[in-house]
Amino acid sequence: GERLEAEFFAVALELLKPADKQMNSNINLVDETKFKEQEVDKYTITIPDYLINNVAKEVGLIRKANSKGKSPNFLYIMDYNQFKVPDEYKASAKLNNYYLASKWMNAVFPLYYQSIDCPDCLLDKDDWLINMVAASYIAKDFSNNQDFKNQWAKIYKIISFFSGLRYDFTYLHYNEILS
């Protein structure tokens, strides 16, 4: 569970990181659609060795955005076409990366496992259990940190203003199960 939680956030952070083609290469040229050289450190993290392969595979599938396949992190078949970046986000490197990271953060930790009652569910019971433990860790981490909850509430309010109330599961739903 802890490994999946770490991979989940590492993928999001890796998606925010500027690719070489997204950076201003000429120090005298200011291209506002690209990252400045001094911003690179802000968006760069060191991923632990034991996570590098799965994170790199997941990020590669997300950036290609042209297939369905088994997620190296979630272990279920994911439609990576959902990560196609709309044209209005492609014009800016930061918006492009934000879009990908926010889509990833909306990835689902399935609530049900394959059984007679749910033959089309995404995961077998063992993989589902790992996903639920990871989701529970994330919910617990958010619930125990008032700053996280405040930041989440601000973001949720802005998104709700523009797109209406969300019906996706949030950390509150997972946390309720833990209580």
Coordinates of C-alpha atoms in Angstrom, one line a residue, residues 11-143:
V11 CA 3.8 10.0 -11.2
A12 CA 2.0 13.2 -10.5
L13 CA 5.2 15.1 -9.7
E14 CA 7.0 13.6 -12.6
L15 CA 4.2 14.8 -14.9
L16 CA 4.7 18.3 -13.6
K17 CA 8.4 18.2 -14.4
P18 CA 9.4 20.0 -17.6
A19 CA 10.6 17.9 -20.5
D20 CA 13.7 19.2 -22.4
K21 CA 11.6 20.6 -25.2
Q22 CA 9.5 22.5 -22.7
M23 CA 12.4 24.7 -21.4
N24 CA 13.8 27.9 -22.7
S25 CA 17.1 26.9 -24.2
N26 CA 18.4 30.3 -25.0
I27 CA 18.9 32.4 -21.9
N28 CA 18.4 35.7 -23.8
L29 CA 15.1 34.5 -25.4
V30 CA 12.1 34.6 -23.2
D31 CA 9.3 32.3 -24.4
E32 CA 6.5 32.6 -21.9
T33 CA 5.0 29.3 -23.1
K34 CA 8.0 27.4 -21.8
F35 CA 9.6 26.8 -18.4
K36 CA 12.4 29.1 -17.3
E37 CA 15.7 27.5 -16.5
Q38 CA 15.4 28.5 -12.8
E39 CA 12.0 26.8 -12.6
V40 CA 13.4 23.4 -13.4
D41 CA 14.5 22.6 -9.8
K42 CA 11.1 23.6 -8.5
Y43 CA 9.5 20.8 -10.6
T44 CA 12.2 18.2 -10.3
I45 CA 12.2 15.4 -7.6
T46 CA 14.4 12.5 -6.9
I47 CA 12.5 9.3 -7.2
P48 CA 13.7 6.4 -5.1
D49 CA 15.4 3.6 -7.2
Y50 CA 12.8 1.0 -6.3
L51 CA 10.0 3.2 -7.9
I52 CA 11.8 4.5 -11.0
N53 CA 10.8 1.8 -13.5
N54 CA 7.1 1.8 -12.7
V55 CA 6.9 5.6 -12.5
A56 CA 8.7 5.9 -15.9
K57 CA 6.5 3.3 -17.5
E58 CA 3.3 5.0 -16.2
V59 CA 4.5 8.5 -17.3
G60 CA 5.4 7.1 -20.7
L61 CA 1.9 5.6 -21.2
I62 CA 0.3 8.8 -20.0
R63 CA 2.3 11.1 -22.3
K64 CA 1.6 8.8 -25.3
A65 CA -2.1 8.9 -24.5
N66 CA -3.0 6.5 -27.3
S67 CA -3.8 3.1 -25.9
K68 CA -5.5 0.9 -23.4
G69 CA -3.2 -1.1 -21.2
K70 CA -2.4 -2.4 -17.8
S71 CA -1.3 0.4 -15.5
P72 CA 2.1 -0.4 -14.0
N73 CA 1.0 1.3 -10.8
F74 CA -2.7 0.5 -10.4
L75 CA -2.5 -3.0 -12.0
Y76 CA -5.8 -2.6 -13.9
I77 CA -6.5 -1.9 -17.6
M78 CA -6.6 1.9 -18.0
D79 CA -7.7 3.8 -21.0
Y80 CA -4.7 6.2 -21.6
N81 CA -6.6 8.0 -24.3
Q82 CA -8.1 10.1 -21.4
F83 CA -4.8 11.8 -21.1
K84 CA -4.9 13.4 -24.6
V85 CA -4.1 17.0 -23.9
P86 CA -6.7 19.5 -25.3
D87 CA -5.3 22.0 -27.8
E88 CA -5.9 24.9 -25.4
Y89 CA -3.6 23.4 -22.9
K90 CA -0.9 22.5 -25.4
A91 CA 0.1 26.1 -26.0
S92 CA 1.7 26.4 -22.6
A93 CA 4.2 23.9 -21.2
K94 CA 3.0 24.5 -17.6
L95 CA -0.7 24.1 -18.6
N96 CA 0.1 20.9 -20.5
N97 CA 1.9 19.4 -17.5
Y98 CA -0.8 20.6 -15.1
Y99 CA -3.5 19.0 -17.2
L100 CA -1.7 15.6 -17.3
A101 CA -1.0 15.7 -13.5
S102 CA -4.6 16.7 -12.7
K103 CA -6.0 13.9 -14.9
W104 CA -3.7 11.5 -13.2
M105 CA -4.8 12.7 -9.7
N106 CA -8.3 11.8 -10.7
A107 CA -7.3 8.2 -11.4
V108 CA -9.5 5.8 -9.5
F109 CA -8.7 3.4 -6.7
P110 CA -11.5 0.9 -7.5
L111 CA -14.0 0.2 -4.7
Y112 CA -14.9 -3.3 -5.7
Y113 CA -13.0 -6.4 -6.7
Q114 CA -13.8 -9.2 -9.2
S115 CA -16.3 -11.7 -7.9
I116 CA -19.5 -13.5 -8.9
D117 CA -21.4 -10.3 -8.0
C118 CA -18.9 -8.1 -10.0
P119 CA -17.3 -10.0 -12.9
D120 CA -16.4 -6.7 -14.7
C121 CA -14.7 -5.1 -11.8
L122 CA -11.1 -4.0 -12.6
L123 CA -9.0 -5.9 -10.0
D124 CA -8.8 -9.3 -8.4
K125 CA -9.2 -9.3 -4.6
D126 CA -5.5 -9.2 -3.8
D127 CA -4.7 -6.3 -6.1
W128 CA -7.8 -4.5 -4.9
L129 CA -6.7 -4.9 -1.3
I130 CA -3.4 -3.2 -2.2
N131 CA -5.2 -0.3 -3.9
M132 CA -7.6 0.1 -0.9
V133 CA -4.7 0.2 1.5
A134 CA -3.0 2.9 -0.6
A135 CA -6.2 4.9 -0.9
S136 CA -6.6 4.6 2.9
Y137 CA -3.1 5.9 3.5
I138 CA -3.7 8.9 1.3
A139 CA -7.1 9.6 3.0
K140 CA -5.5 9.3 6.4
D141 CA -2.6 11.6 5.5
F142 CA -5.0 14.2 4.2
S143 CA -7.3 13.9 7.2

